[in-house]
Short mmCIF file of C-alpha atoms in Angstrom, two decimals:
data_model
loop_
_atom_site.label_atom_id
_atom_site.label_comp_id
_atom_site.label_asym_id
_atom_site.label_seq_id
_atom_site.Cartn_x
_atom_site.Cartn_y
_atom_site.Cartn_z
CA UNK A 1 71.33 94.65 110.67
CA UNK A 2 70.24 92.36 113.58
CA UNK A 3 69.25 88.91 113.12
CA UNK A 4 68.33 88.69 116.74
CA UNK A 5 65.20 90.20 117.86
CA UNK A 6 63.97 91.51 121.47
CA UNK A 7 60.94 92.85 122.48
CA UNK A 8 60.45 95.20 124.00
CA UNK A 9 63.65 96.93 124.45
CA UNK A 10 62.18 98.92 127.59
CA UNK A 11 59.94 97.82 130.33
CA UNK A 12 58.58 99.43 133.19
CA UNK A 13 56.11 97.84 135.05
CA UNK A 14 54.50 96.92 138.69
CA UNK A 15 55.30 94.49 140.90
CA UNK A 16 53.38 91.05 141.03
CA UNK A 17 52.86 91.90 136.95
CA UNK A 18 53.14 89.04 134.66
CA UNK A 19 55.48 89.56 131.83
CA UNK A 20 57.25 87.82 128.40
CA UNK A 21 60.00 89.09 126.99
CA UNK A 22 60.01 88.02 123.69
CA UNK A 23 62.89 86.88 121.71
CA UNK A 24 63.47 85.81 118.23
CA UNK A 25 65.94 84.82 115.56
CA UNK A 26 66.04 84.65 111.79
CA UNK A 27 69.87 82.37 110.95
CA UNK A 28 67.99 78.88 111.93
CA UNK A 29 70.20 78.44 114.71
CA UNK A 30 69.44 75.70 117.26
CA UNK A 31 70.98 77.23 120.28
CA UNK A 32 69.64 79.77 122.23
CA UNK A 33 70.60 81.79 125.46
CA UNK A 34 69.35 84.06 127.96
CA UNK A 35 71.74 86.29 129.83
CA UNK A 36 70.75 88.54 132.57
CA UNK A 37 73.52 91.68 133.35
CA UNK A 38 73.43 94.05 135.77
CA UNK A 39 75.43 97.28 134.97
CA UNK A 40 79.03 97.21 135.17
CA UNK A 41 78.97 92.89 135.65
CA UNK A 42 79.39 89.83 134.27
CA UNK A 43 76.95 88.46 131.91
CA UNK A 44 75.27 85.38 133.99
CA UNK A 45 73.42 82.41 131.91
CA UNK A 46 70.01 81.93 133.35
CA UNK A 47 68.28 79.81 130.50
CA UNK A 48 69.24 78.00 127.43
CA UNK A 49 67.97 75.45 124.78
CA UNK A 50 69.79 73.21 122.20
CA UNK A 51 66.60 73.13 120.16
CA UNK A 52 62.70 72.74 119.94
CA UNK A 53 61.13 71.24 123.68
CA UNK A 54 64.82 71.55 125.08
CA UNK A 55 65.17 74.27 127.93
CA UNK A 56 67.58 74.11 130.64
CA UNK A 57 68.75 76.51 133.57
CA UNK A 58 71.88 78.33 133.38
CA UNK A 59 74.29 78.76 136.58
CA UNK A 60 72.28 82.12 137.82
CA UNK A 61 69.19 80.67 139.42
CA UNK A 62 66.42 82.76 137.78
CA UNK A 63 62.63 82.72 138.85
CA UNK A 64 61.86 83.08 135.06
CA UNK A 65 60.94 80.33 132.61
CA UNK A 66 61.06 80.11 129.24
CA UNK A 67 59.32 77.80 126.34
CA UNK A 68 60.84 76.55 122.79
CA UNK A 69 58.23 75.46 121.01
CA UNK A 70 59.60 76.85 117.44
CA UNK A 71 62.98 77.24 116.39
CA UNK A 72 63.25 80.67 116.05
CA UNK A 73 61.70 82.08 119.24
CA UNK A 74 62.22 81.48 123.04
CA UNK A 75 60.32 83.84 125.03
CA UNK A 76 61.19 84.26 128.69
CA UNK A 77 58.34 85.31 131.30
CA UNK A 78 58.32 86.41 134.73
CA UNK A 79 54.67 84.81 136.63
CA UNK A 80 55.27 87.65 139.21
CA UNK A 81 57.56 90.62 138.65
CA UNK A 82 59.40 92.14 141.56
CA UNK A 83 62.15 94.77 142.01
CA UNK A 84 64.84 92.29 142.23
CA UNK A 85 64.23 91.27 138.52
CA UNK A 86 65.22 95.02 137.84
CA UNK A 87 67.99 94.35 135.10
CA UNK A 88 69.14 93.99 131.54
CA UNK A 89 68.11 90.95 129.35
CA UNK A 90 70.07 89.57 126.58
CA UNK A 91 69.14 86.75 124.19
CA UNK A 92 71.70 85.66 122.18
CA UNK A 93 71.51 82.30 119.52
CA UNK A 94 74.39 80.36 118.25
CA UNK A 95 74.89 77.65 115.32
CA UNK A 96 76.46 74.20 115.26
CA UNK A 97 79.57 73.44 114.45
CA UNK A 98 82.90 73.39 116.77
CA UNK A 99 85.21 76.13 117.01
CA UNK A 100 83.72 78.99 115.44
CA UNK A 101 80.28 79.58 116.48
CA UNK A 102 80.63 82.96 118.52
CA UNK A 103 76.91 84.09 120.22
CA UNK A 104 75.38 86.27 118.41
CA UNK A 105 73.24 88.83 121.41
CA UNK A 106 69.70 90.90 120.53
CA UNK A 107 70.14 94.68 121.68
CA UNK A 108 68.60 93.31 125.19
CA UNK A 109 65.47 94.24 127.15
CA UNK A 110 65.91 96.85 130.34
CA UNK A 111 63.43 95.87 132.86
CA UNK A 112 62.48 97.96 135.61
CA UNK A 113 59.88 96.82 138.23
CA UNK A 114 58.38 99.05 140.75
CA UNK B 1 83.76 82.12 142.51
CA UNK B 2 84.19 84.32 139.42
CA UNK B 3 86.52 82.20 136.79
CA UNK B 4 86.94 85.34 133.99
CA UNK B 5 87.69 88.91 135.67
CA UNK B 6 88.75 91.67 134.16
CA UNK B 7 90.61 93.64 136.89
CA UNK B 8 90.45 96.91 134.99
CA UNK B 9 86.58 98.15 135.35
CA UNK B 10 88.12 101.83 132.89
CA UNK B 11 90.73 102.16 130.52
CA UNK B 12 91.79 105.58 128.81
CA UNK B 13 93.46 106.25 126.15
CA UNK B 14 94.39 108.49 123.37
CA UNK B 15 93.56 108.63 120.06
CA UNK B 16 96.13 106.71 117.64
CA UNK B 17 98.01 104.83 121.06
CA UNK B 18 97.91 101.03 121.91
CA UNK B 19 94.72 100.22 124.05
CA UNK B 20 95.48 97.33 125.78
CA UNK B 21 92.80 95.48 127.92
CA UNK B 22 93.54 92.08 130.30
CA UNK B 23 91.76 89.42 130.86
CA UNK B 24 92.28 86.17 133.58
CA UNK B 25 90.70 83.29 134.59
CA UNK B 26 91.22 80.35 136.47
CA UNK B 27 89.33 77.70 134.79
CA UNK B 28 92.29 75.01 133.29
CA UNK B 29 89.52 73.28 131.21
CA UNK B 30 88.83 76.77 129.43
CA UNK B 31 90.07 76.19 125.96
CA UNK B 32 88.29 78.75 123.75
CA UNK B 33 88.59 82.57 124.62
CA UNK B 34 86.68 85.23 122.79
CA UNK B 35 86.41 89.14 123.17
CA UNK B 36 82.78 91.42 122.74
CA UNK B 37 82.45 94.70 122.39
CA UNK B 38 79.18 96.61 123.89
CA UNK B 39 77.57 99.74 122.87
CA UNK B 40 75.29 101.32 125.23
CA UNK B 41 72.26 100.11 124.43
CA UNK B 42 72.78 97.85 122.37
CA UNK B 43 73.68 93.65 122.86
CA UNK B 44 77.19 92.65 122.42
CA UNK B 45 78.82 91.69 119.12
CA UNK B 46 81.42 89.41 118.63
CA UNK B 47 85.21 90.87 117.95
CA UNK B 48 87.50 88.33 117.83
CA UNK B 49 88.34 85.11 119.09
CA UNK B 50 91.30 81.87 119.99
CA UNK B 51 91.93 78.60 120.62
CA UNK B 52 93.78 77.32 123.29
CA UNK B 53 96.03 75.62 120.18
CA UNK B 54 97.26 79.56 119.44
CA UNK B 55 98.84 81.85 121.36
CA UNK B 56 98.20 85.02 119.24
CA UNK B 57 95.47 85.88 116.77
CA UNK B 58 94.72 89.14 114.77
CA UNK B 59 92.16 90.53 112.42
CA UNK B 60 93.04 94.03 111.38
CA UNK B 61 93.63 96.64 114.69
CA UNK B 62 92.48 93.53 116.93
CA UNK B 63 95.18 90.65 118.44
CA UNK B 64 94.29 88.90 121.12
CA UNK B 65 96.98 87.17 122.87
CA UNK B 66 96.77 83.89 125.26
CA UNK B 67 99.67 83.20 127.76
CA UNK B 68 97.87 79.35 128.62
CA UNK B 69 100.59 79.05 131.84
CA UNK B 70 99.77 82.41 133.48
CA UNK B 71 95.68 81.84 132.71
CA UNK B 72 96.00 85.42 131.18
CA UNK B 73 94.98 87.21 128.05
CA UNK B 74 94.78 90.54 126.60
CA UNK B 75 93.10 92.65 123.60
CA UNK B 76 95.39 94.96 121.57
CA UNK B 77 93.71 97.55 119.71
CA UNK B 78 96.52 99.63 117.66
CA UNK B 79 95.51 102.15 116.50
CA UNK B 80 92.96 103.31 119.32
CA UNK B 81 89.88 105.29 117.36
CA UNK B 82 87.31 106.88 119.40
CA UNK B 83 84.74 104.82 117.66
CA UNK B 84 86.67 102.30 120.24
CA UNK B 85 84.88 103.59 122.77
CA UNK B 86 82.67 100.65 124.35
CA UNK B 87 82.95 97.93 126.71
CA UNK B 88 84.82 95.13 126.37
CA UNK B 89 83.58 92.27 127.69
CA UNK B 90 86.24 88.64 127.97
CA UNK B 91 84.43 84.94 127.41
CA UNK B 92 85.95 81.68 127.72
CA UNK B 93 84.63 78.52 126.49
CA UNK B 94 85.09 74.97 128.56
CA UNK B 95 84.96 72.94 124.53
CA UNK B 96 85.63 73.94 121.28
CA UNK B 97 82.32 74.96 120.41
CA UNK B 98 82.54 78.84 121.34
CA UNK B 99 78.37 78.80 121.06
CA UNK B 100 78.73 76.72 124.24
CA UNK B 101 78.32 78.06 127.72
CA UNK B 102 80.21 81.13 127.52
CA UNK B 103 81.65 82.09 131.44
CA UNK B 104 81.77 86.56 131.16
CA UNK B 105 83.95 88.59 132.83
CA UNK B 106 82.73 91.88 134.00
CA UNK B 107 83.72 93.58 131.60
CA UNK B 108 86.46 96.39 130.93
CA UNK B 109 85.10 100.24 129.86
CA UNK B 110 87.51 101.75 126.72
CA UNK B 111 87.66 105.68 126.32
CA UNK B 112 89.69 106.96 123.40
CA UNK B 113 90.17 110.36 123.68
CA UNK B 114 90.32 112.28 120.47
#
Protein backbone atom coordinates (compact mmCIF):
# COMPACT_ATOMS: atom_id res chain seq x y z
CA UNK A 1 0.00 0.00 0.00
CA UNK A 2 1.52 3.42 -0.94
CA UNK A 3 2.27 5.99 1.50
CA UNK A 4 3.20 8.34 -1.26
CA UNK A 5 0.52 9.93 -3.20
CA UNK A 6 0.45 11.53 -6.89
CA UNK A 7 -2.11 13.11 -8.62
CA UNK A 8 -3.01 12.65 -11.27
CA UNK A 9 -1.24 9.72 -12.57
CA UNK A 10 -2.03 10.84 -16.32
CA UNK A 11 -2.07 14.20 -17.90
CA UNK A 12 -2.70 15.36 -21.19
CA UNK A 13 -3.02 18.77 -21.78
CA UNK A 14 -2.28 22.01 -24.16
CA UNK A 15 0.45 23.99 -24.39
CA UNK A 16 0.74 27.41 -22.47
CA UNK A 17 -1.77 25.40 -19.78
CA UNK A 18 -1.10 25.96 -16.20
CA UNK A 19 -0.75 22.86 -14.21
CA UNK A 20 0.03 21.26 -10.36
CA UNK A 21 0.91 18.07 -9.92
CA UNK A 22 0.07 17.24 -6.66
CA UNK A 23 2.01 15.20 -4.29
CA UNK A 24 1.53 13.93 -0.86
CA UNK A 25 2.79 11.75 1.94
CA UNK A 26 1.38 10.11 5.03
CA UNK A 27 5.08 8.66 7.23
CA UNK A 28 5.78 12.47 8.51
CA UNK A 29 8.84 12.56 6.67
CA UNK A 30 10.68 15.89 6.30
CA UNK A 31 12.36 15.30 3.03
CA UNK A 32 10.89 15.47 -0.12
CA UNK A 33 11.97 15.05 -3.87
CA UNK A 34 10.93 15.57 -7.28
CA UNK A 35 12.43 13.48 -10.04
CA UNK A 36 11.71 13.96 -13.62
CA UNK A 37 12.59 10.59 -16.05
CA UNK A 38 12.36 10.26 -19.42
CA UNK A 39 11.95 6.61 -20.68
CA UNK A 40 14.82 4.42 -20.66
CA UNK A 41 17.11 7.34 -18.41
CA UNK A 42 18.37 8.34 -15.44
CA UNK A 43 16.20 9.71 -12.82
CA UNK A 44 17.31 13.63 -12.64
CA UNK A 45 16.50 15.73 -9.25
CA UNK A 46 14.74 18.88 -10.22
CA UNK A 47 13.28 20.03 -6.73
CA UNK A 48 13.63 19.15 -3.16
CA UNK A 49 12.82 20.36 0.44
CA UNK A 50 14.24 19.42 3.92
CA UNK A 51 10.99 20.61 5.46
CA UNK A 52 8.12 23.28 5.73
CA UNK A 53 9.22 26.89 3.64
CA UNK A 54 12.47 24.95 2.47
CA UNK A 55 12.58 24.31 -1.43
CA UNK A 56 15.62 24.07 -3.39
CA UNK A 57 16.55 23.14 -7.13
CA UNK A 58 17.96 19.91 -7.97
CA UNK A 59 20.91 19.52 -10.69
CA UNK A 60 18.24 19.29 -13.79
CA UNK A 61 17.27 22.90 -14.28
CA UNK A 62 13.44 22.66 -14.36
CA UNK A 63 11.01 25.61 -15.32
CA UNK A 64 8.67 24.19 -12.58
CA UNK A 65 8.31 25.39 -8.99
CA UNK A 66 7.10 23.94 -6.19
CA UNK A 67 5.70 25.19 -2.54
CA UNK A 68 6.01 23.39 1.08
CA UNK A 69 3.81 24.96 3.07
CA UNK A 70 2.69 21.62 5.09
CA UNK A 71 4.63 18.72 5.81
CA UNK A 72 3.00 16.27 3.99
CA UNK A 73 2.45 17.84 0.55
CA UNK A 74 4.72 19.57 -2.08
CA UNK A 75 2.94 20.22 -5.16
CA UNK A 76 4.91 21.05 -8.27
CA UNK A 77 3.31 23.40 -11.08
CA UNK A 78 4.19 24.27 -14.47
CA UNK A 79 2.98 28.47 -15.13
CA UNK A 80 3.11 27.48 -18.88
CA UNK A 81 3.16 23.91 -20.17
CA UNK A 82 5.02 23.09 -23.33
CA UNK A 83 6.00 19.89 -25.20
CA UNK A 84 9.37 19.78 -23.76
CA UNK A 85 7.86 19.15 -20.23
CA UNK A 86 6.48 15.88 -21.94
CA UNK A 87 7.78 13.28 -19.26
CA UNK A 88 7.35 11.17 -16.18
CA UNK A 89 7.16 12.74 -12.64
CA UNK A 90 8.19 11.08 -9.53
CA UNK A 91 7.87 12.36 -5.94
CA UNK A 92 9.53 10.47 -3.61
CA UNK A 93 9.94 11.48 0.55
CA UNK A 94 12.57 10.26 2.85
CA UNK A 95 13.06 10.29 6.83
CA UNK A 96 15.94 11.39 9.04
CA UNK A 97 18.36 9.49 10.26
CA UNK A 98 21.88 8.41 8.58
CA UNK A 99 22.39 5.33 6.80
CA UNK A 100 19.19 3.82 6.24
CA UNK A 101 16.71 6.14 4.93
CA UNK A 102 16.15 4.74 1.27
CA UNK A 103 13.46 7.20 -0.90
CA UNK A 104 10.47 6.04 -0.86
CA UNK A 105 8.82 7.17 -4.87
CA UNK A 106 4.72 7.79 -5.57
CA UNK A 107 3.67 5.68 -8.78
CA UNK A 108 4.63 9.09 -10.77
CA UNK A 109 2.60 11.42 -13.00
CA UNK A 110 2.98 10.95 -17.10
CA UNK A 111 2.62 14.29 -18.59
CA UNK A 112 2.01 14.84 -22.07
CA UNK A 113 1.68 18.39 -23.54
CA UNK A 114 0.48 19.11 -26.95
CA UNK B 1 28.95 13.99 -17.08
CA UNK B 2 26.90 10.96 -15.96
CA UNK B 3 28.63 9.59 -12.51
CA UNK B 4 26.23 6.12 -12.19
CA UNK B 5 25.74 4.18 -15.68
CA UNK B 6 24.55 1.11 -16.14
CA UNK B 7 26.13 -0.08 -19.43
CA UNK B 8 23.61 -2.85 -19.93
CA UNK B 9 20.19 -0.96 -21.10
CA UNK B 10 18.52 -5.33 -21.36
CA UNK B 11 19.35 -8.28 -19.59
CA UNK B 12 17.75 -11.85 -20.28
CA UNK B 13 17.59 -14.54 -18.52
CA UNK B 14 16.04 -17.76 -17.66
CA UNK B 15 13.95 -18.79 -15.16
CA UNK B 16 15.86 -20.35 -11.98
CA UNK B 17 19.64 -18.87 -13.47
CA UNK B 18 21.81 -16.08 -11.82
CA UNK B 19 20.66 -12.55 -13.13
CA UNK B 20 23.40 -10.49 -12.72
CA UNK B 21 23.15 -6.65 -13.37
CA UNK B 22 26.39 -3.96 -13.16
CA UNK B 23 26.59 -0.92 -12.04
CA UNK B 24 29.72 1.97 -12.19
CA UNK B 25 30.36 5.23 -11.29
CA UNK B 26 32.99 7.55 -10.96
CA UNK B 27 32.17 9.66 -8.08
CA UNK B 28 35.13 8.74 -5.14
CA UNK B 29 33.00 10.66 -2.54
CA UNK B 30 30.01 8.16 -3.29
CA UNK B 31 29.80 6.16 -0.14
CA UNK B 32 26.25 4.74 -0.02
CA UNK B 33 24.96 2.57 -3.03
CA UNK B 34 21.42 1.34 -3.28
CA UNK B 35 19.44 -0.73 -5.98
CA UNK B 36 15.37 0.01 -7.16
CA UNK B 37 13.34 -1.96 -8.90
CA UNK B 38 10.53 -0.36 -11.37
CA UNK B 39 7.33 -1.71 -12.53
CA UNK B 40 5.79 -0.16 -15.44
CA UNK B 41 3.74 2.18 -14.18
CA UNK B 42 4.40 2.33 -11.15
CA UNK B 43 7.37 4.56 -8.95
CA UNK B 44 10.36 2.71 -7.86
CA UNK B 45 10.71 0.78 -4.60
CA UNK B 46 13.61 0.29 -2.73
CA UNK B 47 15.49 -3.36 -2.94
CA UNK B 48 18.45 -3.33 -1.22
CA UNK B 49 21.20 -1.32 -0.22
CA UNK B 50 25.44 -0.81 1.15
CA UNK B 51 27.80 1.08 2.68
CA UNK B 52 30.96 1.87 1.41
CA UNK B 53 32.21 0.08 4.99
CA UNK B 54 30.90 -3.48 3.21
CA UNK B 55 31.78 -5.06 0.36
CA UNK B 56 28.83 -7.56 0.07
CA UNK B 57 25.30 -7.44 1.40
CA UNK B 58 22.28 -9.86 0.97
CA UNK B 59 18.66 -10.12 1.89
CA UNK B 60 17.16 -13.32 0.60
CA UNK B 61 17.71 -13.83 -3.59
CA UNK B 62 19.30 -10.16 -3.50
CA UNK B 63 23.41 -9.45 -2.83
CA UNK B 64 24.71 -6.59 -3.92
CA UNK B 65 28.35 -6.47 -4.16
CA UNK B 66 30.81 -3.24 -4.05
CA UNK B 67 34.40 -3.57 -5.50
CA UNK B 68 35.29 0.36 -3.90
CA UNK B 69 38.86 0.23 -6.16
CA UNK B 70 37.25 -0.58 -9.53
CA UNK B 71 34.09 2.07 -8.73
CA UNK B 72 31.93 -1.04 -9.69
CA UNK B 73 28.97 -2.89 -8.35
CA UNK B 74 26.56 -5.47 -9.24
CA UNK B 75 22.98 -7.03 -8.21
CA UNK B 76 22.74 -10.85 -7.94
CA UNK B 77 19.40 -12.19 -8.11
CA UNK B 78 19.66 -16.22 -7.66
CA UNK B 79 17.16 -17.64 -8.32
CA UNK B 80 15.82 -15.45 -11.35
CA UNK B 81 11.68 -15.56 -11.12
CA UNK B 82 9.78 -13.98 -13.79
CA UNK B 83 8.11 -11.82 -11.25
CA UNK B 84 11.90 -10.35 -11.69
CA UNK B 85 10.95 -8.86 -14.54
CA UNK B 86 11.38 -4.91 -14.08
CA UNK B 87 13.93 -2.35 -14.27
CA UNK B 88 16.60 -1.98 -12.22
CA UNK B 89 17.61 1.18 -11.56
CA UNK B 90 21.56 1.84 -9.48
CA UNK B 91 21.77 5.05 -6.84
CA UNK B 92 24.67 6.21 -5.04
CA UNK B 93 24.72 8.47 -2.18
CA UNK B 94 27.68 11.30 -1.63
CA UNK B 95 26.91 10.83 2.79
CA UNK B 96 25.57 8.33 4.78
CA UNK B 97 22.18 9.45 4.72
CA UNK B 98 20.82 7.32 1.62
CA UNK B 99 17.55 9.91 1.71
CA UNK B 100 20.17 12.39 0.48
CA UNK B 101 20.64 13.38 -3.10
CA UNK B 102 20.49 10.18 -4.75
CA UNK B 103 22.74 10.41 -8.39
CA UNK B 104 20.51 7.44 -10.89
CA UNK B 105 21.86 5.52 -13.37
CA UNK B 106 19.79 4.80 -16.35
CA UNK B 107 18.70 2.03 -15.45
CA UNK B 108 19.13 -1.77 -16.54
CA UNK B 109 15.73 -3.76 -18.09
CA UNK B 110 15.52 -7.65 -16.45
CA UNK B 111 13.52 -10.36 -18.52
CA UNK B 112 13.22 -13.77 -16.93
CA UNK B 113 12.03 -16.06 -19.20
CA UNK B 114 9.85 -18.77 -17.82
Amino acid sequence: EADIYQTPRYLVIGTGKKITLECSQTMGHDKMYWYQQDPGMELHLIHYSYGVNSTEKGDLSSESTVSRIRTEHFPLTLESARPSHTSQYLCASSGQGAGNSPLHFGNGTRLTVT
Amino acid sequence: DQQVKQNSPSLSVQEGRISILNCDYTNSMFDYFLWYKKYPAEGPTFLISISSIKDKNEDGRFTVFLNKSAKHLSLHIVPSQPGDSAVYFCAASGDGNAGNMLTFGGGTRLMVKP
